[in-house]
Short mmCIF file of C-alpha atoms in Angstrom, two decimals:
data_model
loop_
_atom_site.label_atom_id
_atom_site.label_comp_id
_atom_site.label_asym_id
_atom_site.label_seq_id
_atom_site.Cartn_x
_atom_site.Cartn_y
_atom_site.Cartn_z
CA MET A 1 -73.96 87.78 34.70
CA LYS A 2 -75.28 86.76 31.28
CA ARG A 3 -74.32 83.33 29.99
CA LEU A 4 -72.96 82.34 26.59
CA ALA A 5 -73.37 78.72 25.49
CA PHE A 6 -70.73 77.12 23.26
CA LEU A 7 -70.00 73.68 21.83
CA GLY A 8 -68.00 71.89 24.51
CA PRO A 9 -66.40 70.31 26.30
CA TYR A 10 -63.53 72.65 27.15
CA GLY A 11 -60.85 72.71 24.47
CA THR A 12 -62.98 73.14 21.31
CA PHE A 13 -62.56 75.72 18.57
CA SER A 14 -65.94 77.03 19.73
CA GLU A 15 -64.44 77.71 23.16
CA ASP A 16 -61.59 79.59 21.46
CA ALA A 17 -64.19 81.65 19.59
CA ALA A 18 -66.20 82.25 22.78
CA LYS A 19 -63.08 83.48 24.57
CA LYS A 20 -62.29 85.80 21.67
CA TYR A 21 -65.81 87.21 21.79
CA ASN A 22 -65.58 87.56 25.56
CA GLU A 23 -62.52 89.81 25.31
CA GLN A 24 -64.90 92.74 24.81
CA ASN A 25 -67.92 91.27 26.60
CA HIS A 26 -68.62 89.84 30.02
CA TYR A 27 -70.32 86.47 29.83
CA GLU A 28 -70.16 83.31 31.85
CA LEU A 29 -69.13 80.66 29.30
CA VAL A 30 -71.23 77.50 29.43
CA PRO A 31 -70.15 74.35 27.50
CA MET A 32 -72.83 72.23 25.81
CA PRO A 33 -72.41 68.68 24.44
CA THR A 34 -73.71 69.41 20.91
CA ILE A 35 -74.56 72.29 18.58
CA TYR A 36 -78.20 71.23 18.96
CA ASP A 37 -77.95 71.79 22.71
CA VAL A 38 -76.33 75.21 22.25
CA ILE A 39 -79.16 76.44 20.00
CA THR A 40 -82.07 74.87 21.89
CA SER A 41 -80.79 76.09 25.28
CA VAL A 42 -80.94 79.65 23.91
CA ASP A 43 -84.22 79.08 22.08
CA ASN A 44 -86.01 77.90 25.21
CA GLY A 45 -84.55 80.65 27.40
CA GLU A 46 -82.32 78.45 29.52
CA ILE A 47 -79.24 80.42 28.36
CA GLU A 48 -79.25 84.07 27.25
CA GLU A 49 -77.00 83.77 24.18
CA GLY A 50 -74.92 81.23 22.30
CA ILE A 51 -72.07 81.03 19.81
CA VAL A 52 -72.07 78.49 16.97
CA PRO A 53 -69.94 77.85 13.86
CA ILE A 54 -71.92 78.46 10.70
CA GLU A 55 -69.46 78.37 7.79
CA ASN A 56 -65.90 77.27 7.09
CA SER A 57 -63.71 78.55 4.26
CA ILE A 58 -62.77 74.98 3.25
CA GLU A 59 -65.74 72.76 4.13
CA GLY A 60 -68.51 75.30 3.59
CA ALA A 61 -71.69 75.43 5.67
CA VAL A 62 -71.82 73.78 9.08
CA ASN A 63 -74.94 71.72 8.42
CA ALA A 64 -75.46 70.81 12.07
CA THR A 65 -75.97 74.53 12.76
CA LEU A 66 -78.20 75.31 9.78
CA ASP A 67 -80.51 72.34 10.38
CA VAL A 68 -81.26 73.35 13.98
CA LEU A 69 -81.23 77.11 13.44
CA VAL A 70 -83.95 76.99 10.78
CA ARG A 71 -86.24 75.00 13.09
CA SER A 72 -85.75 77.23 16.11
CA LYS A 73 -88.68 79.32 17.29
CA ASN A 74 -87.23 82.53 18.67
CA ILE A 75 -83.54 82.62 17.69
CA LYS A 76 -81.95 85.62 15.97
CA ILE A 77 -78.40 85.97 14.68
CA THR A 78 -77.07 89.13 16.30
CA GLU A 79 -73.35 89.22 15.40
CA GLU A 80 -70.74 87.45 13.28
CA PHE A 81 -66.96 87.16 13.33
CA ASP A 82 -64.19 85.00 11.91
CA VAL A 83 -61.73 82.76 13.73
CA ASN A 84 -58.55 81.34 12.22
CA ILE A 85 -58.48 77.56 12.57
CA VAL A 86 -55.28 75.61 13.29
CA ASN A 87 -55.84 71.85 13.37
CA ASN A 88 -53.32 69.67 15.20
CA LEU A 89 -52.79 65.92 15.35
CA ILE A 90 -52.84 65.10 19.05
CA VAL A 91 -51.92 61.81 20.71
CA LYS A 92 -50.89 60.25 24.00
CA PRO A 93 -47.25 61.06 24.77
CA GLY A 94 -44.84 58.74 23.03
CA THR A 95 -47.19 57.74 20.20
CA ALA A 96 -45.55 57.45 16.76
CA LEU A 97 -47.33 58.44 13.55
CA ALA A 98 -46.93 54.97 12.03
CA GLU A 99 -48.65 53.37 15.03
CA ILE A 100 -51.97 55.21 14.70
CA THR A 101 -54.88 52.97 13.73
CA ASP A 102 -57.89 55.20 14.49
CA LEU A 103 -58.48 58.94 14.17
CA TYR A 104 -61.26 60.88 15.93
CA SER A 105 -62.65 64.40 15.46
CA PHE A 106 -65.62 66.54 14.51
CA TYR A 107 -66.45 66.11 10.81
CA GLN A 108 -65.43 69.65 9.78
CA PRO A 109 -61.76 69.39 10.95
CA ILE A 110 -61.53 65.95 9.36
CA GLY A 111 -62.59 67.46 6.04
CA GLN A 112 -60.16 70.34 6.48
CA CYS A 113 -57.24 67.88 6.86
CA MET A 114 -58.10 65.15 4.33
CA ASN A 115 -54.98 65.63 2.20
CA TYR A 116 -52.78 65.24 5.28
CA ILE A 117 -54.75 62.15 6.35
CA ARG A 118 -54.49 60.53 2.92
CA MET A 119 -50.75 61.14 2.72
CA ASN A 120 -49.75 60.31 6.29
CA LEU A 121 -52.50 58.07 7.68
CA PRO A 122 -53.85 56.26 4.61
CA LYS A 123 -54.96 53.10 6.46
CA THR A 124 -56.29 54.83 9.55
CA ARG A 125 -59.95 54.37 10.41
CA ILE A 126 -61.79 57.71 10.78
CA HIS A 127 -64.47 58.28 13.41
CA GLY A 128 -66.75 61.28 13.89
CA THR A 129 -67.41 62.92 17.27
CA ASN A 130 -69.61 65.76 18.50
CA SER A 131 -66.60 68.05 18.89
CA THR A 132 -62.81 68.16 18.65
CA ALA A 133 -62.49 68.28 22.44
CA GLU A 134 -64.71 65.22 22.82
CA ALA A 135 -62.27 63.45 20.49
CA ALA A 136 -59.32 64.59 22.59
CA ALA A 137 -61.00 63.41 25.80
CA PHE A 138 -61.68 60.04 24.18
CA VAL A 139 -58.02 59.65 23.18
CA SER A 140 -56.91 60.60 26.69
CA ASP A 141 -59.16 57.96 28.29
CA TYR A 142 -58.55 55.20 25.73
CA ASN A 143 -56.83 52.14 27.16
CA GLU A 144 -57.39 49.38 24.59
CA LYS A 145 -54.08 47.82 23.56
CA ASN A 146 -55.24 46.59 20.15
CA ASN A 147 -55.63 50.09 18.66
CA ILE A 148 -53.61 53.30 18.81
CA VAL A 149 -55.83 56.37 18.67
CA ALA A 150 -55.33 60.04 17.79
CA ALA A 151 -57.49 63.14 17.50
CA ILE A 152 -57.58 66.33 15.47
CA GLY A 153 -58.06 69.33 17.72
CA THR A 154 -56.79 72.48 19.35
CA ARG A 155 -53.57 73.18 21.20
CA ASN A 156 -55.74 73.96 24.22
CA ALA A 157 -57.37 70.51 24.06
CA ALA A 158 -53.96 68.85 24.04
CA ALA A 159 -53.02 70.73 27.20
CA ILE A 160 -56.33 70.06 28.99
CA TYR A 161 -56.30 66.32 28.33
CA ASN A 162 -52.56 65.79 28.86
CA LEU A 163 -51.90 64.92 25.24
CA GLU A 164 -49.02 65.66 22.89
CA ILE A 165 -49.12 67.53 19.58
CA LEU A 166 -47.60 65.06 17.14
CA ALA A 167 -48.08 67.31 14.10
CA GLU A 168 -49.00 71.00 14.22
CA ASN A 169 -51.18 72.88 11.73
CA ILE A 170 -52.14 69.94 9.52
CA ASN A 171 -54.73 72.00 7.61
CA ASP A 172 -54.77 71.28 3.89
CA TYR A 173 -54.92 75.04 3.32
CA PRO A 174 -52.98 77.44 5.56
CA ASP A 175 -55.61 80.19 5.85
CA THR A 176 -58.52 78.15 7.17
CA VAL A 177 -61.20 80.37 8.72
CA THR A 178 -64.50 79.57 10.41
CA ARG A 179 -67.31 82.09 10.64
CA PHE A 180 -69.07 82.06 13.99
CA VAL A 181 -72.36 83.76 14.85
CA ILE A 182 -73.81 84.94 18.12
CA ILE A 183 -77.42 83.87 18.61
CA GLY A 184 -80.01 85.23 21.02
CA HIS A 185 -83.39 86.93 21.21
CA ARG A 186 -82.47 90.59 20.78
CA GLU A 187 -83.03 92.45 17.52
CA GLN A 188 -80.08 94.45 16.23
CA ALA A 189 -80.75 98.04 15.16
CA GLN A 190 -79.54 99.31 11.81
CA SER A 191 -75.81 100.09 11.83
CA GLY A 192 -75.48 101.32 8.26
CA ASN A 193 -73.37 98.30 7.29
CA ASP A 194 -75.57 95.27 7.85
CA LYS A 195 -76.30 91.78 6.61
CA THR A 196 -79.59 89.89 6.69
CA SER A 197 -79.83 86.09 6.75
CA ILE A 198 -83.01 84.30 5.70
CA ALA A 199 -84.22 80.76 5.04
CA PHE A 200 -87.08 79.86 2.71
CA VAL A 201 -88.80 76.93 0.99
CA THR A 202 -90.02 77.26 -2.59
CA HIS A 203 -93.09 75.66 -4.15
CA ALA A 204 -92.01 72.36 -5.71
CA ASP A 205 -94.61 72.71 -8.50
CA ARG A 206 -93.63 76.28 -9.42
CA PRO A 207 -91.08 76.19 -12.29
CA GLY A 208 -88.33 78.75 -11.95
CA GLY A 209 -89.23 79.47 -8.34
CA LEU A 210 -85.67 80.08 -7.16
CA TYR A 211 -84.91 82.19 -10.25
CA GLU A 212 -87.99 84.28 -9.50
CA ILE A 213 -86.88 84.86 -5.92
CA LEU A 214 -83.37 85.87 -6.92
CA GLY A 215 -84.93 88.32 -9.36
CA VAL A 216 -86.75 90.02 -6.49
CA PHE A 217 -83.38 91.04 -5.05
CA SER A 218 -81.68 91.68 -8.38
CA LYS A 219 -84.22 94.25 -9.57
CA ARG A 220 -83.60 96.21 -6.38
CA SER A 221 -79.80 95.92 -6.69
CA ILE A 222 -79.57 94.07 -3.36
CA ASN A 223 -76.26 92.24 -3.24
CA LEU A 224 -76.52 88.57 -2.28
CA THR A 225 -73.40 87.28 -0.52
CA LYS A 226 -74.25 83.60 -0.03
CA ILE A 227 -76.82 81.00 -0.98
CA GLU A 228 -76.94 77.41 0.31
CA SER A 229 -79.48 74.62 0.18
CA ARG A 230 -80.27 71.82 2.61
CA PRO A 231 -82.79 68.97 2.33
CA SER A 232 -86.01 69.89 4.11
CA LYS A 233 -86.10 66.39 5.67
CA GLU A 234 -89.81 66.32 4.90
CA SER A 235 -89.86 64.98 1.33
CA LEU A 236 -87.31 63.96 -1.27
CA GLY A 237 -86.45 66.83 -3.60
CA GLN A 238 -87.69 69.58 -1.27
CA TYR A 239 -85.00 71.98 -0.10
CA ILE A 240 -84.56 74.81 2.35
CA PHE A 241 -82.54 77.66 0.88
CA PHE A 242 -80.33 79.83 3.09
CA LEU A 243 -79.49 83.26 1.74
CA ASP A 244 -77.38 86.16 3.02
CA MET A 245 -77.82 89.65 1.62
CA GLU A 246 -76.37 93.07 2.26
CA GLY A 247 -78.70 95.41 4.13
CA HIS A 248 -80.95 95.38 7.20
CA LYS A 249 -84.50 94.06 7.20
CA SER A 250 -85.61 97.53 8.32
CA ASP A 251 -84.06 99.14 5.23
CA VAL A 252 -86.88 100.13 2.87
CA ILE A 253 -85.70 98.18 -0.18
CA VAL A 254 -84.82 95.08 1.86
CA GLY A 255 -88.18 95.19 3.61
CA GLU A 256 -89.96 95.50 0.26
CA ALA A 257 -88.01 92.55 -1.15
CA LEU A 258 -88.76 90.34 1.85
CA SER A 259 -92.46 91.18 1.62
CA GLU A 260 -92.50 90.18 -2.04
CA VAL A 261 -90.59 86.95 -1.37
CA GLN A 262 -93.06 86.10 1.43
CA LYS A 263 -95.87 86.02 -1.15
CA ILE A 264 -94.18 83.52 -3.49
CA VAL A 265 -92.65 80.93 -1.14
CA VAL A 266 -94.04 78.17 1.03
CA SER A 267 -92.32 79.61 4.10
CA LEU A 268 -89.86 82.37 4.95
CA LYS A 269 -87.81 82.74 8.13
CA ILE A 270 -85.70 85.80 8.88
CA LEU A 271 -82.72 84.50 10.82
CA GLY A 272 -81.51 87.97 11.71
CA SER A 273 -80.13 91.32 10.61
CA TYR A 274 -76.77 92.19 12.12
CA PRO A 275 -73.60 94.21 11.47
CA ILE A 276 -71.24 92.86 8.81
CA LYS A 277 -68.02 91.67 10.43
CA LYS A 278 -65.20 94.18 10.34
#
C-alpha cells in the first residue's frame, strides 16, 4: 500500500485533509513532525506522496511549505483541493477562559484567530508550535501550577488528547479555507483544465525584471492566478517569486512562455502542472 505523509501528530488539520483525500484513494497515512519532514521524506523516496498546506484564505501563503518546496530536488505538485478550517479553543476540562495565561498553536491558526485572541485573551502569552496537534498534546501533558494553558486546534485533537472545547469556531472570518496540495514524483498529464506552479529568481541588476517576466505571459493571454515572493535567504533584497498560471506546461503557449522566462531569470523551477480543483 502506498503511503501519504502529513503534518502530525494525529489531530491536525493536515490529518483532516489527508483523510478527506483518502476517501477516494487508498493510502497508509503517515504522520510527520514538521512540514519540512513531510516534503523531504517524499523528496528522498522514503514516502511515496505527501500532503501539505500551501495557502490560507486569511493568512495567505504557508511559508514553511514554500521555503522547503522550492529547495526540493524531485518534488512535483500533482493535485490540489480546499479544506474548510474550524479553529477551536481547547483546554483541560474545567478550565475557565479568564484563567488562561498561555496559548499554543501553529502560527497560521493563531493568525486566523487574532481578533478573538485580542478581545478575549488580551494578556495571554502566545507560543508557536510545529502543529495544532502538538499544541494540544502539550496542553494535555502540562502540569505546572503557575500557568493555565490552552491550544487552538481541531475537534479531533480535543478528543484524542482528552481536552475540552471551551470555545468553538473562533475564526475571525467564518469561511476560512486552506488549500492543500499533494506532492510526489509523478507527472500529471494534461486534463484540459490545468494549473502550473513555478518559482523563479530574477536578476537583481536587471531593472524591470519582474515586469518583463509578467509581460511574457500577458502577451500570450495566459491568466496568472497568484504571485508571491519570499526572501531567497541568500542575500538581502533577493527574492524567490512563486507564480501560478492557468494551463499545463505541455500546452504549446505555456511551454513557449516558460522557455522564454528561462532565458531571462537566474533560475526557474517548475513545481508542477496539475488539474485545477473542482
